[in-house]
Structure formats: C-alpha cells, structure tokens
XYZ file of C-alpha atoms in Angstrom:
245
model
C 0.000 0.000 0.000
C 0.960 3.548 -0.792
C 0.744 5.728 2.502
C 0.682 9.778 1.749
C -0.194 12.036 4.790
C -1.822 15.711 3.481
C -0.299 17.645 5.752
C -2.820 21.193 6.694
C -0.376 22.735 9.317
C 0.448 22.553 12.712
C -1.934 24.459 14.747
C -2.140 25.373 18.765
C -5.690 24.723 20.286
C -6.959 25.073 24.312
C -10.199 24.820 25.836
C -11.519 27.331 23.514
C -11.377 24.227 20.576
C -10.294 27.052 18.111
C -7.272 25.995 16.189
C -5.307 28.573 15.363
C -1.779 28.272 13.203
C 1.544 27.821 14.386
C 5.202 28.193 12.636
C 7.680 26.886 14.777
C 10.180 28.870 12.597
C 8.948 32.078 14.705
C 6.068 30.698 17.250
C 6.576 29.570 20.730
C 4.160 27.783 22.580
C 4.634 29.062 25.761
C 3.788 32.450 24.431
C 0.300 30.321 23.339
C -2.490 30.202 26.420
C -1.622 27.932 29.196
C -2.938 24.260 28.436
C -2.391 25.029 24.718
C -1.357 21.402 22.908
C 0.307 21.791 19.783
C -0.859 19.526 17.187
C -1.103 18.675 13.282
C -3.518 18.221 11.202
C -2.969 15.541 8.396
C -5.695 13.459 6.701
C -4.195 10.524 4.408
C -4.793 9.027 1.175
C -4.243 5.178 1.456
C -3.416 3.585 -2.572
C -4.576 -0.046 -2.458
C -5.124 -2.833 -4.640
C -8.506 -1.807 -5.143
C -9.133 1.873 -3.838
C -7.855 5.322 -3.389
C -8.872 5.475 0.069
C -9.337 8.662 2.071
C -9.124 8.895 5.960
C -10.356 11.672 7.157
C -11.058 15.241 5.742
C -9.376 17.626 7.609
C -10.583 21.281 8.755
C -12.328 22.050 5.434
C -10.293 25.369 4.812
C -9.077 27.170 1.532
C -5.999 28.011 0.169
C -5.259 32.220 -0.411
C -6.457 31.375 -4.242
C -9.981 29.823 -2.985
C -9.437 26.215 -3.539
C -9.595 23.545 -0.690
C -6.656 23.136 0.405
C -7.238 19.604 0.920
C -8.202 18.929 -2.701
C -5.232 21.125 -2.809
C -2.853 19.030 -0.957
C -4.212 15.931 -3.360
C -2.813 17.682 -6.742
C 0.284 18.353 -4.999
C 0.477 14.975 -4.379
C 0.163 13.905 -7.889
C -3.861 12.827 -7.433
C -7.055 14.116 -8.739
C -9.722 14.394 -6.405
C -11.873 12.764 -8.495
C -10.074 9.404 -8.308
C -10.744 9.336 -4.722
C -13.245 6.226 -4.318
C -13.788 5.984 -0.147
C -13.870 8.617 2.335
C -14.300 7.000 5.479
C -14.312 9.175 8.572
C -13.488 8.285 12.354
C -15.662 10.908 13.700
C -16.954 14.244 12.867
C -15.202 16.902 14.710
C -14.409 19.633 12.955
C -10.813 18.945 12.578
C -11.414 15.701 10.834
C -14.910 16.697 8.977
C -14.547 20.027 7.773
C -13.554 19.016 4.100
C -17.080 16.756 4.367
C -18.479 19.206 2.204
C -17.621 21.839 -0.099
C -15.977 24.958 1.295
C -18.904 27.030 -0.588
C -21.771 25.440 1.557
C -24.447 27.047 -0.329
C -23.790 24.562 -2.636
C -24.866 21.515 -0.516
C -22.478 19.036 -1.973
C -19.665 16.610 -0.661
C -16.102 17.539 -1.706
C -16.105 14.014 -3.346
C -19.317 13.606 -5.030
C -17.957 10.300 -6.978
C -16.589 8.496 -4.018
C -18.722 6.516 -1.104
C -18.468 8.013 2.513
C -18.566 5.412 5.604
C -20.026 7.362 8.583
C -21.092 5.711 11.540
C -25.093 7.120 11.929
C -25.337 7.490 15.479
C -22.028 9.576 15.254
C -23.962 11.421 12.601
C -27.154 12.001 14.501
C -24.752 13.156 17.792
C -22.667 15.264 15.542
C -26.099 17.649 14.968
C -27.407 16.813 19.382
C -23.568 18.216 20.427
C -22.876 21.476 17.844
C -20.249 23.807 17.970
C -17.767 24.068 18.841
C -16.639 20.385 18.529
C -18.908 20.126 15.320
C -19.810 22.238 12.699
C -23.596 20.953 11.792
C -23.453 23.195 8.795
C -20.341 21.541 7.141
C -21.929 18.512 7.892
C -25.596 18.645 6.241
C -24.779 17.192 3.118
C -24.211 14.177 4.203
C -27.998 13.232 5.555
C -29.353 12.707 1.827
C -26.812 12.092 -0.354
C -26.956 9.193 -2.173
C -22.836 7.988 -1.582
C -23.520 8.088 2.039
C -23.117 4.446 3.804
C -24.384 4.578 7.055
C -22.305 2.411 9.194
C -24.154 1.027 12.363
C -21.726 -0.821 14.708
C -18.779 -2.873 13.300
C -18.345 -4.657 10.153
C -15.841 -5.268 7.198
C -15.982 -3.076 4.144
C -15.016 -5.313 0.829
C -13.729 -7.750 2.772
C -10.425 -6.030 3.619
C -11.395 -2.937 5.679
C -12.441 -3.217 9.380
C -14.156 -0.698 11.698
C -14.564 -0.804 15.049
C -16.429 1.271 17.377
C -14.687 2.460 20.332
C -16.564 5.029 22.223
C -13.467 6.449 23.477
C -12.248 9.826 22.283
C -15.785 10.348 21.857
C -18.943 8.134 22.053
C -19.530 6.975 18.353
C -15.602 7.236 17.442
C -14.636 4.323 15.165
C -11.179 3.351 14.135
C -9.337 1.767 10.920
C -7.904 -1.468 9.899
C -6.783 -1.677 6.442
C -5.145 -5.056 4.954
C -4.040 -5.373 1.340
C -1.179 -7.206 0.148
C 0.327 -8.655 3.203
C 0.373 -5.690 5.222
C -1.610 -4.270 7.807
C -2.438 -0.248 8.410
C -3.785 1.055 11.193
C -5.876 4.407 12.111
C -6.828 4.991 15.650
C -8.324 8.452 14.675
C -8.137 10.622 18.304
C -8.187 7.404 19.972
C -4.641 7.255 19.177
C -3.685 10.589 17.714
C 0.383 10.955 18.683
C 3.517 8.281 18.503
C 4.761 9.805 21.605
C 1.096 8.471 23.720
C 0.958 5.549 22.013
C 4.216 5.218 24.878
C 3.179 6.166 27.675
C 0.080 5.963 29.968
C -1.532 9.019 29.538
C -5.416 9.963 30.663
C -6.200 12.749 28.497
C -9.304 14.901 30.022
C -10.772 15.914 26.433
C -11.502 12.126 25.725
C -15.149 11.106 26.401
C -13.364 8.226 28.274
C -9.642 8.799 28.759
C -9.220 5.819 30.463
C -10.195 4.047 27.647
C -8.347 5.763 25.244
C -5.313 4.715 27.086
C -5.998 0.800 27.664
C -6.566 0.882 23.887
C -3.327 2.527 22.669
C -1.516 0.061 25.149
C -3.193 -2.998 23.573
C -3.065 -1.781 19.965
C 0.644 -0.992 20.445
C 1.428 -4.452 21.774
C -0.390 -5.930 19.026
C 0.842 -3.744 16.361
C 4.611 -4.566 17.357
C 4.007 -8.161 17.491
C 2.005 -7.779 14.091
C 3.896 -5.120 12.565
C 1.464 -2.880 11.510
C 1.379 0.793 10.260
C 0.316 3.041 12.593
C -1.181 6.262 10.754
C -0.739 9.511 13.250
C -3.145 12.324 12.344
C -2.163 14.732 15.180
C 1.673 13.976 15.124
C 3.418 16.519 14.157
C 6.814 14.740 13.415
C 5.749 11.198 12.886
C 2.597 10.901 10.475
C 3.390 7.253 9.873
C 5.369 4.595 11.862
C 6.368 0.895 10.331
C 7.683 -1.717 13.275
C-alpha cells in the first residue's frame, strides 16, 4: 500500500477548541495560552489494490487562491480528487470533517461527489445533538441525503479487507481503521490514538469522552501492532505521520 499524509499545518488549540496556526520557525508555545497542545492536522490518502482510500477530511479550509486546500494538498500529491473512491471518517469533529463538504456550503455538496463516505449514523445524529464548537452541523448537512452516504451502524468489514470498530473512546460513536491489502496491515486509531509519543506512555487525556479508555486501547493496539507489525497512521503527530515496526 501507498501511505501519503496531506499535511494542513500545525496548529495550537486550548479549551476554547479554536485551532489557530503555528510556525515553529517564529512561534513559541509558551507564548500560546496555558494548556495550549500543539498539534497537526494531516488526513491521508491510502493507494490499495482496489481503492484510493481517504481517511479523514481535515478542517475544510481554503488556500489564499480559494481552492480547498485539501483537494489542494491531493494535486500536490500527484492525485485528482476525483479518483478518490472511499472517504471513510473516524468521527466528525471539525478537525477531521470540515472538508465533508464543499468549502462554498451554499452549494450543498460533498467535496467528493464520486466516491462513497462510511459514517457511523449514530455519530452522525450526535454530531447535529452536540454542535459547535466540537462540530460544525453546517459543514456537515450534506451528508444526511446524499446518495454515496453508507451509514455504518456498529462494526463490520468493508469489501472484505477494511475493518471498523467502534470504540466510544475519544468520543462516544468514534470508530477506528484497519486496512489489509497485500500482506500488510495499516492502522488508524483516529483521536483514539492521535500521537507516537502516547501511544508510549500511559496518559489519561481529560478531552476524551473516556480517557481511560483511550489509554488501555493505545496500550493494547501498540502491543499488538509490534508483534504484528502494523502501520500506525498519526493524524495529530506533528513529526511522525506514519510509523512501520
């Protein structure tokens, strides 16, 4: 499988939930309100034997010229957005689901109209109880009729070589990845498992729905991953996107 992280930035965010930019070239955190994490934000295109696969959206913003930068970030990397075929999403915050839909939301479409989105529904349905600031309801409309939208309820296999799994962790409906093609295994754990360096350590984080959770998992996943080898995809790390035992 071919692995390419899209890369939006690194950004600062506290209790507020805003995410606002950050340039280590000239930026220092402590200068950043207290509690301030520093994190990226990187969706990824996975190239399989049978799809160009799309894991997560990102925060749905434009470039200066008006263009998503995520469909952006796809040219860059040598791939029309059209030959996406599967979005599927771990959860809706607005960090991960802003490129749902298309940055002109007046238009009511998804930013892939030719591939098929898996979206757990009762992560849906929460998505519009919750709101702002974690969700963006808005960005998020076009997916309750549109015709591409699979509505994932629990956990299942997708073609026979994708696997989903509820957690509830990070937040109640969260769902995470397992992708197998070709003899190897890849791995998203979504905010379950956002960061190498936490994957390392026992760490309760207060933002997860259950923290405690969140931490049993990352410790089970990593022991399995090691003796499994799998790739663990990183959508918050900042210096390590993707990491190969």
């Amino acid at each position: 499988m071919k692995i390419i992280p899209l890369s939006e930035g690194s950004f600062t965010i506290d209790k507020s939930k805003l995410f606002v930019p950050f340039d280590a070239s000239k930026d220092e955190l402590q200068q950043r309100p207290v509690g301030s994490l520093l994190v990226e934000v990187q969706p990824f295109v996975v190239i399989t034997s049978e799809d160009v696969l799309l894991l997560d959206t990102g925060l749905g913003f434009k470039t200066p010229e008006g263009r998503s930068q995520l469909h952006q970030n796809l040219i860059d990397n040598g791939i029309n957005p059209s030959e996406i075929t599967k979005v599927l999403m771990t959860h809706l915050h607005k960090d991960h689901a802003g490129g749902v839909s298309n940055p002109d939301l007046t238009s009511g479409q998804l930013s892939f109209s030719q591939a098929k989105y898996y979206v757990q529904r009762k992560e849906f349905e929460f998505a519009f109880e919750k709101g702002f600031p974690s969700y963006i309801p808005e960005e998020l409309e076009a997916l309750r009729n549109a015709p591409q939208v699979v509505w994932l309820d629990g956990n299942g296999v997708i073609d026979g070589y994708i696997k989903y799994e509820i957690t509830a962790a990070h937040s109640p409906w969260h769902q995470v990845f397992w992708i197998v093609d070709g003899g190897e295994k890849v791995f998203l754990g979504g905010d379950d498992a956002p960061q190498l360096q936490q994957m390392r350590s026992r760490f309760v984080a207060k933002y997860d729905y259950d923290g405690k959770k969140c931490m049993e998992l990352r410790q089970e996943w990593w022991k399995q991953g090691e003796a499994e080898k799998w790739t663990f995809l990183f959508y918050h790390d900042v210096q390590n996107p993707v990491y190969r035992f």
